[in-house]
Tab-separated table of C-alpha atoms in Angstrom:
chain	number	residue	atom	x	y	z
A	1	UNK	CA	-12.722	-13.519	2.251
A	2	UNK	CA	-15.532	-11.086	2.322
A	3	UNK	CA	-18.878	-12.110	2.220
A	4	UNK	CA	-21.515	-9.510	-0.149
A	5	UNK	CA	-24.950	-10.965	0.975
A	6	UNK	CA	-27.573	-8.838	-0.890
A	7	UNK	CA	-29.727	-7.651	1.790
A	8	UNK	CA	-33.396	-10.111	1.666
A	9	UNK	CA	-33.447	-10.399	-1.974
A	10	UNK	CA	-33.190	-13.997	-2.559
A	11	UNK	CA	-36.510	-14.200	-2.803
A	12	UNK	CA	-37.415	-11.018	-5.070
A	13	UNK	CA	-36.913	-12.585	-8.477
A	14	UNK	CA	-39.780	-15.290	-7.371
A	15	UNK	CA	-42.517	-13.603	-5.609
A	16	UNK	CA	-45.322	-10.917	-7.423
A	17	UNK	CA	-43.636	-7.778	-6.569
A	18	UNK	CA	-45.465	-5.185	-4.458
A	19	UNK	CA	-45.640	-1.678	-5.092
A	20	UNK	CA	-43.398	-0.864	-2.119
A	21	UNK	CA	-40.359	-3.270	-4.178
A	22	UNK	CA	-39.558	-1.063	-6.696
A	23	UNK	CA	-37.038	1.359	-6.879
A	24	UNK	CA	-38.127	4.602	-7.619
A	25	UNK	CA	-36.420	6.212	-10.693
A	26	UNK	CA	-35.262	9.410	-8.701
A	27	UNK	CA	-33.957	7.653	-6.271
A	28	UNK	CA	-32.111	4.943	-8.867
A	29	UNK	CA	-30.862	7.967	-10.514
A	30	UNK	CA	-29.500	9.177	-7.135
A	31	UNK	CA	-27.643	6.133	-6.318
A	32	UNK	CA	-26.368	5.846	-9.339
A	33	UNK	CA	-24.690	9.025	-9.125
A	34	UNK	CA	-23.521	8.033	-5.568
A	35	UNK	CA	-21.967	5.144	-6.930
A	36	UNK	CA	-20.136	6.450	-9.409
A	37	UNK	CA	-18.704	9.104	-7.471
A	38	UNK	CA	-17.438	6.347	-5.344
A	39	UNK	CA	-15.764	4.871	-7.867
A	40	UNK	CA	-14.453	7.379	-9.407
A	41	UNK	CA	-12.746	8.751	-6.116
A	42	UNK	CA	-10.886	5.431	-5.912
A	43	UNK	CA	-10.209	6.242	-2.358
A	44	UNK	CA	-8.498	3.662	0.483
A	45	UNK	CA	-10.978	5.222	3.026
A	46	UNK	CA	-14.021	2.783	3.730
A	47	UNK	CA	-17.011	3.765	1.331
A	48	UNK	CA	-20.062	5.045	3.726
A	49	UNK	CA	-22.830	2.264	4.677
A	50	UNK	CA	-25.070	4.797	2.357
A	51	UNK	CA	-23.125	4.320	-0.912
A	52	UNK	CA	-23.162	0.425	0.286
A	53	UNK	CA	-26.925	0.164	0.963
A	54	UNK	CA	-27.415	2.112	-2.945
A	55	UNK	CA	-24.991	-0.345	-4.535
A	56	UNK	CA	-27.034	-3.221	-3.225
A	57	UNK	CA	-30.067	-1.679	-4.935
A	58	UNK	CA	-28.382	-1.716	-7.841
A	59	UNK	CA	-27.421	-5.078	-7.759
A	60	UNK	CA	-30.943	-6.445	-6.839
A	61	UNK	CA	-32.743	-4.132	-9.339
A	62	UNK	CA	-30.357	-6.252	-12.057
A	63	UNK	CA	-31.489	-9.475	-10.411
A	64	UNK	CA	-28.059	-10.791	-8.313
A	65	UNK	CA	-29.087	-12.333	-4.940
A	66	UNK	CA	-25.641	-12.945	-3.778
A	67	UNK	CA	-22.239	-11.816	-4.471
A	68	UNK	CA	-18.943	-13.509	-2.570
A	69	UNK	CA	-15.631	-12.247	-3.229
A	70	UNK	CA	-12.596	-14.080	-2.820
A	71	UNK	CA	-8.942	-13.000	-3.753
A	72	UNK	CA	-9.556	-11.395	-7.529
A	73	UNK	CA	-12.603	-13.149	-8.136
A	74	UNK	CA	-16.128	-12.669	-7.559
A	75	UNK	CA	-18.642	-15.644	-7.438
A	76	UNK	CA	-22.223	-14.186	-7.966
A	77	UNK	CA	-25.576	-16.287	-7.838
A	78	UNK	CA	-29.135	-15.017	-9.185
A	79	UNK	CA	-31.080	-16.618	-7.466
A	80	UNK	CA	-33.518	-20.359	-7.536
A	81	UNK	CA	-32.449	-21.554	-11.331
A	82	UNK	CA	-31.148	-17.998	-12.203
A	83	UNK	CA	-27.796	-19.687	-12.255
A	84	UNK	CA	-24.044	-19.471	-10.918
A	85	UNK	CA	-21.302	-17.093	-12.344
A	86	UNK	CA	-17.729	-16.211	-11.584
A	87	UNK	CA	-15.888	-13.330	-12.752
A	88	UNK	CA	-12.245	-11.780	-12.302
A	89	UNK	CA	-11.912	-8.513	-11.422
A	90	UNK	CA	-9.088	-6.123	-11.757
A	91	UNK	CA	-6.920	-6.568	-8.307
A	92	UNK	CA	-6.003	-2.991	-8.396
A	93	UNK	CA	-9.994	-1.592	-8.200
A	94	UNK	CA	-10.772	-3.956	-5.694
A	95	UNK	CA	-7.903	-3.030	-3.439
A	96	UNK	CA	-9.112	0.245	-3.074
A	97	UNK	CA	-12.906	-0.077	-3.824
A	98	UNK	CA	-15.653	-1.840	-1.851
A	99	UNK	CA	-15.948	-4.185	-4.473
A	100	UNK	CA	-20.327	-3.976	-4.018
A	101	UNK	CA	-19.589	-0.229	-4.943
A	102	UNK	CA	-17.454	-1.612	-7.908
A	103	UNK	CA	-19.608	-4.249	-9.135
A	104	UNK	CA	-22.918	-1.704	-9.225
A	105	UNK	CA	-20.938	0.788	-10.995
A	106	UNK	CA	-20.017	-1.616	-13.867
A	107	UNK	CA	-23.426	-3.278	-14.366
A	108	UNK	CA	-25.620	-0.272	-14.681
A	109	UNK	CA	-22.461	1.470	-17.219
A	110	UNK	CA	-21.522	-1.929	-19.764
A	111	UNK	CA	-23.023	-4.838	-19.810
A	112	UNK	CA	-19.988	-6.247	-21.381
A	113	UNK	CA	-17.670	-4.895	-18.827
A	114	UNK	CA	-17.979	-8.081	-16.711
A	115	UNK	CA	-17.775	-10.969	-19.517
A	116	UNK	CA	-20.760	-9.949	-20.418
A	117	UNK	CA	-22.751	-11.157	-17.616
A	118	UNK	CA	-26.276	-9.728	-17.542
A	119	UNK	CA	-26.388	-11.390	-21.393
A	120	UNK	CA	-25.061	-14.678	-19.880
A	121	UNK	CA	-27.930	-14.366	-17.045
A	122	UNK	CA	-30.475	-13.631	-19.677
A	123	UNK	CA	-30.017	-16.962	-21.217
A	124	UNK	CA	-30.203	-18.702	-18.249
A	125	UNK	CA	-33.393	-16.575	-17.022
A	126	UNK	CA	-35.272	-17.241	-19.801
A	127	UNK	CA	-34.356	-21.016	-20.141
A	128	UNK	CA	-33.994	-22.207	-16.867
A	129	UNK	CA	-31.537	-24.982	-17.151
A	130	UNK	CA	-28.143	-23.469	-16.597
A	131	UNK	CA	-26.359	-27.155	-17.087
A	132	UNK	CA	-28.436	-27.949	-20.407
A	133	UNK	CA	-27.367	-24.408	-21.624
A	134	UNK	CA	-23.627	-24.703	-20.394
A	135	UNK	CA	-24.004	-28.705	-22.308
A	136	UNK	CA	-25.405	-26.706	-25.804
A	137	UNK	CA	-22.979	-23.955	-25.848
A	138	UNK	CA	-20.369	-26.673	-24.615
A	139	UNK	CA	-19.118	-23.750	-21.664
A	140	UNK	CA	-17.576	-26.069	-19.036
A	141	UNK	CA	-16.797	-23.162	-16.326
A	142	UNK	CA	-18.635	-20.960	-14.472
A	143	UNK	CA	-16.354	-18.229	-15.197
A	144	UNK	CA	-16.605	-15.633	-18.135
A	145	UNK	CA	-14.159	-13.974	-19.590
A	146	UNK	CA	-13.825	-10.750	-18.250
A	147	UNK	CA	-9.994	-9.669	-19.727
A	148	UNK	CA	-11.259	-9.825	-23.945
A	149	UNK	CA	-9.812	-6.348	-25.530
A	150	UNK	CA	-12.193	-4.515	-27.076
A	151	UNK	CA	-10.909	-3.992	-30.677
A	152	UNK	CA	-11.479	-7.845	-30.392
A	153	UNK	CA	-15.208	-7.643	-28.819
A	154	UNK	CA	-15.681	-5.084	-32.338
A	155	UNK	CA	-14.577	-7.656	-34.520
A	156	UNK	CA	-16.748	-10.511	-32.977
A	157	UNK	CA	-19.960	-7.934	-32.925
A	158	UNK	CA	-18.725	-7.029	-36.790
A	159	UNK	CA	-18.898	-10.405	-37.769
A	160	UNK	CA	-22.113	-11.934	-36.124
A	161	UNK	CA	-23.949	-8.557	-37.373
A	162	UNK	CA	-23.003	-9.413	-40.898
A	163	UNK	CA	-23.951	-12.914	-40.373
A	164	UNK	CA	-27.252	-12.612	-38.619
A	165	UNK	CA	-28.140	-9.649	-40.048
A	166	UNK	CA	-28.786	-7.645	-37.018
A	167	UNK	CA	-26.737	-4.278	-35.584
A	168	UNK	CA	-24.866	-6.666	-32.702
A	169	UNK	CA	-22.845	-4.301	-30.485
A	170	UNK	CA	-19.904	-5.252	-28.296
A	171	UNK	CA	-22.543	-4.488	-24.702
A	172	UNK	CA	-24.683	-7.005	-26.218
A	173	UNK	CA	-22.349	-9.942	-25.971
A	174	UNK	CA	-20.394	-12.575	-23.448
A	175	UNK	CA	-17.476	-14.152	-22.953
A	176	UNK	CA	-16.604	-17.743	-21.363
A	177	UNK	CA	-12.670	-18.800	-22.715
A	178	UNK	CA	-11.738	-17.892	-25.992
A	179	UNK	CA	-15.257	-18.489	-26.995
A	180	UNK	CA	-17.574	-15.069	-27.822
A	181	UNK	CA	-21.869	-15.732	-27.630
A	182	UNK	CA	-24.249	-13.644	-28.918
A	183	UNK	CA	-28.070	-14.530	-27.457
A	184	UNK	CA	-30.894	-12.729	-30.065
A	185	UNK	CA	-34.259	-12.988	-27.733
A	186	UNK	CA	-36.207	-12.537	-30.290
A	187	UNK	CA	-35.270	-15.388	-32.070
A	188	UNK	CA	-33.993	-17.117	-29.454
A	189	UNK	CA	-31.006	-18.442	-30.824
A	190	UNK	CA	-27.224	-18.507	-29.363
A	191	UNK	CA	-24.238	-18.092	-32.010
A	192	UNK	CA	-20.701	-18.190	-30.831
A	193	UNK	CA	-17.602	-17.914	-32.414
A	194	UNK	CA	-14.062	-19.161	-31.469
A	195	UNK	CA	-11.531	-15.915	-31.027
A	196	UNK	CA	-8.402	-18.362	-30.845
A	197	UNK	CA	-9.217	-18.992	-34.397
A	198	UNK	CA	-6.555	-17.045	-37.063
A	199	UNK	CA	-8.659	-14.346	-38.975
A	200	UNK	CA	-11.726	-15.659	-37.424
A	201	UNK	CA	-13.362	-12.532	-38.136
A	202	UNK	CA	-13.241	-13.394	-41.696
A	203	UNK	CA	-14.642	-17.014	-41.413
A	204	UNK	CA	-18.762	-17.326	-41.605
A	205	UNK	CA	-18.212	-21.161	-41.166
A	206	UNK	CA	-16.686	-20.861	-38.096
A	207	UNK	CA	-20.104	-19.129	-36.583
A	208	UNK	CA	-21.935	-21.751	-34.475
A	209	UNK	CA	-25.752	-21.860	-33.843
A	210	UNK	CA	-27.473	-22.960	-30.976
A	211	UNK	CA	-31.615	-23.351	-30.722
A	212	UNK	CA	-32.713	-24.829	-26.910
A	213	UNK	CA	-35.286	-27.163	-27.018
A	214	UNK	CA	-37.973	-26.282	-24.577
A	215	UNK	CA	-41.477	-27.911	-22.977
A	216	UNK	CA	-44.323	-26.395	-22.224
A	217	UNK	CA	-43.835	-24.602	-19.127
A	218	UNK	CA	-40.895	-22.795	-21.123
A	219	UNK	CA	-37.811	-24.681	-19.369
A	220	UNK	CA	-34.968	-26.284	-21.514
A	221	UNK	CA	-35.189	-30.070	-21.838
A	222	UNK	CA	-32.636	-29.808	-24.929
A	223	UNK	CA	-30.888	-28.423	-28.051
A	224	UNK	CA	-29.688	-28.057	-31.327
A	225	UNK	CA	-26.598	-26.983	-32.313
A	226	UNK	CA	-25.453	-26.058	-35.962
A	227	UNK	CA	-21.548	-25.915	-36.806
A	228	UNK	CA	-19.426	-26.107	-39.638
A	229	UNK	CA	-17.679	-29.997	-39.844
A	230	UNK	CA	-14.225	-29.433	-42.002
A	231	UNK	CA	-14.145	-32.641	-41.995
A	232	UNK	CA	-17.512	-33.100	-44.368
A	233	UNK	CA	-16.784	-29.406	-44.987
A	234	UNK	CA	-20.306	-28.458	-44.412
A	235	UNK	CA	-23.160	-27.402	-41.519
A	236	UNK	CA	-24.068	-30.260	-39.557
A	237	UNK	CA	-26.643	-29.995	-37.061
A	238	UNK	CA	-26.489	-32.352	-33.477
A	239	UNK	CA	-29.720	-33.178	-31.562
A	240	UNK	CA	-29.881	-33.516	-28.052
A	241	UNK	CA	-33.164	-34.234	-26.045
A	242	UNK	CA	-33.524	-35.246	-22.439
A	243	UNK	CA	-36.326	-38.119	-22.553
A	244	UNK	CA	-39.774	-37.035	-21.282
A	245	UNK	CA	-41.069	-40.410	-20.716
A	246	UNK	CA	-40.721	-43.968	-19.549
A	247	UNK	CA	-38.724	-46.289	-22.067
A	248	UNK	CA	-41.040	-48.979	-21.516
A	249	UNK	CA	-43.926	-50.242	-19.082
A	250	UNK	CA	-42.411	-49.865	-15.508
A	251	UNK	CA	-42.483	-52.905	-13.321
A	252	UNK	CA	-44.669	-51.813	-10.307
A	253	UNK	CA	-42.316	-52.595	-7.673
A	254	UNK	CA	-38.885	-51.338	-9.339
A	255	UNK	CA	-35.368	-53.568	-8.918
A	256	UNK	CA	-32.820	-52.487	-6.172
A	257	UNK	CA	-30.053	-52.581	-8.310
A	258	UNK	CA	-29.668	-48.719	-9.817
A	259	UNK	CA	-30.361	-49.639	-13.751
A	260	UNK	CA	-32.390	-47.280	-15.973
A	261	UNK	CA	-35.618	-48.921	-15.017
A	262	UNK	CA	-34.726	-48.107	-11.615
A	263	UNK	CA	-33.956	-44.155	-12.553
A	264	UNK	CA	-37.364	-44.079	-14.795
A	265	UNK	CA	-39.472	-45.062	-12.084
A	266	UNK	CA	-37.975	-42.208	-9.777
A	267	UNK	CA	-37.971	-40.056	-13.094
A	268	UNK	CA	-41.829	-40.839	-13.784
A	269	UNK	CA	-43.398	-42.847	-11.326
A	270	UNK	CA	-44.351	-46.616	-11.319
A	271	UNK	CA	-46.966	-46.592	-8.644
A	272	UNK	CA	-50.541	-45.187	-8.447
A	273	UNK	CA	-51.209	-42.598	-5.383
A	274	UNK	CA	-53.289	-44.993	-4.026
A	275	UNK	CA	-54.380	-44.867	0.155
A	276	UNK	CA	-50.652	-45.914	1.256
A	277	UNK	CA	-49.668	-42.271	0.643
A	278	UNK	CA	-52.424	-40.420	1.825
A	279	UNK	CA	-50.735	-39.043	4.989
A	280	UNK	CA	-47.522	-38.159	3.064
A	281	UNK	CA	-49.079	-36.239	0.056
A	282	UNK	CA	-50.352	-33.007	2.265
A	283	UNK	CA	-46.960	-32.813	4.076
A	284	UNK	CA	-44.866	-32.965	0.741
A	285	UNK	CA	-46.936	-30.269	-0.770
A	286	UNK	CA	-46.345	-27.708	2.318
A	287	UNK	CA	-42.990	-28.865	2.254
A	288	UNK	CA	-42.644	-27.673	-1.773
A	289	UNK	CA	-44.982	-24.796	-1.633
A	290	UNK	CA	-42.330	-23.135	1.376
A	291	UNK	CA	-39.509	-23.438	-1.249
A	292	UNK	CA	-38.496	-20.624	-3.249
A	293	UNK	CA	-38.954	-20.932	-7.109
A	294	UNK	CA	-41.305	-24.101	-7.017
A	295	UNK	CA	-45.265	-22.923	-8.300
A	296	UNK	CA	-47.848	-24.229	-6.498
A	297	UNK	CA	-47.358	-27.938	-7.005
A	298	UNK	CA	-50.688	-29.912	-6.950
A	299	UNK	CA	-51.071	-33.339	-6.333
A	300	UNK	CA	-50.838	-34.194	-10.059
A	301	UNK	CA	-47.525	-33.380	-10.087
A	302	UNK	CA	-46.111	-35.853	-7.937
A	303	UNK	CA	-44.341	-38.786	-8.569
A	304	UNK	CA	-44.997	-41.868	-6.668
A	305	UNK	CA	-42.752	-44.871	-6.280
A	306	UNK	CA	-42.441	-48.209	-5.097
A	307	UNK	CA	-38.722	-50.377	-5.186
A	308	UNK	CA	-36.898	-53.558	-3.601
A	309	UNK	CA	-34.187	-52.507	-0.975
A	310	UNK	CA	-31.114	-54.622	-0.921
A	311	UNK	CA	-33.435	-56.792	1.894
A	312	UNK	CA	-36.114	-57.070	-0.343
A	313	UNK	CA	-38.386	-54.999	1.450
A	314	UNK	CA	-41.057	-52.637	-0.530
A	315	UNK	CA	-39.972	-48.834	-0.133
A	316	UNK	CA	-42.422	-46.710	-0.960
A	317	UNK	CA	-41.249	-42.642	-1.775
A	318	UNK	CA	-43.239	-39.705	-3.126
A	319	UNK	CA	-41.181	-37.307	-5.734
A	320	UNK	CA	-41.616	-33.915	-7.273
A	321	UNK	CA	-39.562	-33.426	-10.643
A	322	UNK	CA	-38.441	-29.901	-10.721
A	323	UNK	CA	-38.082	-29.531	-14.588
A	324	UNK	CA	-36.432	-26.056	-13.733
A	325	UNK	CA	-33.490	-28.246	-12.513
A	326	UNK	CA	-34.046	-31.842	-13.754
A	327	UNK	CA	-33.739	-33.312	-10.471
A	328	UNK	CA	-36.708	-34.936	-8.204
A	329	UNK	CA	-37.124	-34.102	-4.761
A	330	UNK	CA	-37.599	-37.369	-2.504
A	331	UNK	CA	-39.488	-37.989	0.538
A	332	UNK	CA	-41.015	-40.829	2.381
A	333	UNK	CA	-44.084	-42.195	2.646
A	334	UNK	CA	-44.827	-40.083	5.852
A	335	UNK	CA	-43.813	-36.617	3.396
A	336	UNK	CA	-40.449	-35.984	5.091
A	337	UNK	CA	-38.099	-34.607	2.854
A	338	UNK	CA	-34.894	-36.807	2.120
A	339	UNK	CA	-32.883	-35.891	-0.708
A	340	UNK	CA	-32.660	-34.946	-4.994
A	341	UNK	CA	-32.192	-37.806	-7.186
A	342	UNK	CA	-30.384	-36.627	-10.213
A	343	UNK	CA	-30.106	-38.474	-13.378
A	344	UNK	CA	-27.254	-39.428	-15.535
A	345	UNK	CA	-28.020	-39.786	-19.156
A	346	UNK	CA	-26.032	-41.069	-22.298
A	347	UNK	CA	-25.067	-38.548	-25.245
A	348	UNK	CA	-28.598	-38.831	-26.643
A	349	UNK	CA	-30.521	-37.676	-23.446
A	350	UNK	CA	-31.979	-40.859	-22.432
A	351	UNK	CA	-31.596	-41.781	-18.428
A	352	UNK	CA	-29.181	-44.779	-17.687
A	353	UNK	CA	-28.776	-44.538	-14.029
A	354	UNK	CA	-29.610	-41.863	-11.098
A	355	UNK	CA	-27.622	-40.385	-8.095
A	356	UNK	CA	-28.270	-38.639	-5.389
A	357	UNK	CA	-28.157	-35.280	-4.701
């Protein structure tokens, strides 16, 4: 296995970028042309630590923190909520091309070349929620699909232009299965279609539209999705919202037994931040502000909570709900850090139960 760390970038897509961060177009230009000659000389010799060092640039300027290769596949991460692909690449390249060199070369020439992954990421940047996204578009893999020929990528963009009305080219879509997604940021829909389908790219009704849900920091806390029902042979249009607040009034000291009154009073809180958590509250807050991705919590945005263990003693904890992620962060009363607490909800997006994490 070879391990592609992206030299100290995990932090670049989260932190105001100074001056001295950017890549200066000359020099972009320059390792681009590096790169490709690398590539393009195909050769079994080891590629210099130069050509290396400009590939990573590359890579970071697109917004990949991490890259791990493994056999033919590459697993590639973009950093706190920027979410978690994999994509196969062609044995042959990578046997005789650092496969950094390869994997710069590709993104800055087609977008599509990989699956389309830089459209993929886009979704994910711009919604947060990777698993709400991956439930709406009903993707349930991490891997796109990276082998689609391309007088079948034309017909997908041919049909989805004529259906949305927009000049969709092949570099602007992705791949995951047999399943083809175009993302329009201006509208801010998804629309996929099924390539498995016969003559599919003759069929309007098999075109499926997706519309995330969002609050009002911007993350995904659902979606709608439009598809064709043969069935009823019509659109019909599913709903699906995680909840946003407690059920009912909270008992102030919450059951031991994991219910969904149990998981709402992690979820929302059922206690006040009275005196009991005073010496916790400063501790969780330096504890959340050191953590990549998380904004400047206040105080107002904690959780507190107070539940039976199975001796029937009072536990107190204080939470943080990352909505980027919808899971909580846990810690004691004292502020130490203990675990996530994620929550399991039914087909409608109301909480049932929690685990943790």
């Amino acid at each position: 296995m070879k391990i592609l760390q992206v030299d100290s970038c995990s932090n670049l897509m989260f932190r105001a970028t100074l001056p001295s961060s950017y890549v200066k177009k000359n020099a972009m230009y320059k390792a681009k042309q590096a790169v490709k000659t690398a590539v393009t000389a195909v050769t079994k010799e080891p590629d210099s630590e130069k050509v290396i060092k400009e590939a990573s640039d590359i890579i970071k300027s697109k917004g990949i923190t991490f890259c791990e290769y493994s056999g033919e596949r590459m697993n590639i991460a973009a950093g706190y909520n920027n979410g978690f692909y994999s994509v196969k690449l062609p044995q042959e390249i990578l046997d005789n091309v650092n496969p950094k060199v390869y994997l710069a070369n590709v993104l800055m020439d087609d977008e599509s070349i990989l699956g389309g992954l830089l459209n993929y990421m886009n979704v994910v940047k711009n919604f947060k929620r990777q698993d709400i996204i991956q439930k709406g578009l009903q993707i349930h893999t991490y891997e796109l699909n990276n082998y689609v020929p391309y007088e079948q990528k034309q017909k997908v963009a041919t049909v989805l232009s004529k259906y949305t009305k927009r000049n969709i080219r092949t570099k602007n879509l992705f791949y995951v299965n047999s399943d083809a997604y175009y993302y329009d940021k201006y509208s801010e829909k998804v629309y996929s279609i099924n390539m498995d389908r016969k003559h599919f790219y003759g069929a309007n009704n098999m075109i499926q539209e997706f519309e995330f849900v969002k609050d009002g920091k911007g993350n995904a806390i659902g979606y709608n999705r439009k598809r064709y029902d043969i069935f009823q042979n019509k659109y019909i249009e599913e709903k699906y919202v995680e909840q946003q607040s407690p059920s009912e009034k909270l008992p102030k000291i919450a059951d031991s037994v994991n219910n969904k009154l149990f998981a709402e009073a992690f979820r929302f809180g059922n206690s006040e931040p009275e005196y009991k958590y005073n010496k916790g509250i400063p501790n969780v807050l330096e504890h959340l502000n050191k953590r990549v991705g998380i904004t400047l919590p206040k105080k107002e945005d904690l959780q507190f909570v107070q539940f039976y263990d199975n001796d029937r003693n009072i536990v107190l904890r204080i939470n943080y709900y990352d909505p980027t992620t919808g899971r909580s962060l846990v810690y004691n009363q004292d502020g130490k850090y203990m675990y996530q607490m994620e929550y399991n909800k039914d087909d409608s997006g109301n909480i049932i139960a929690c685990s943790k994490f």
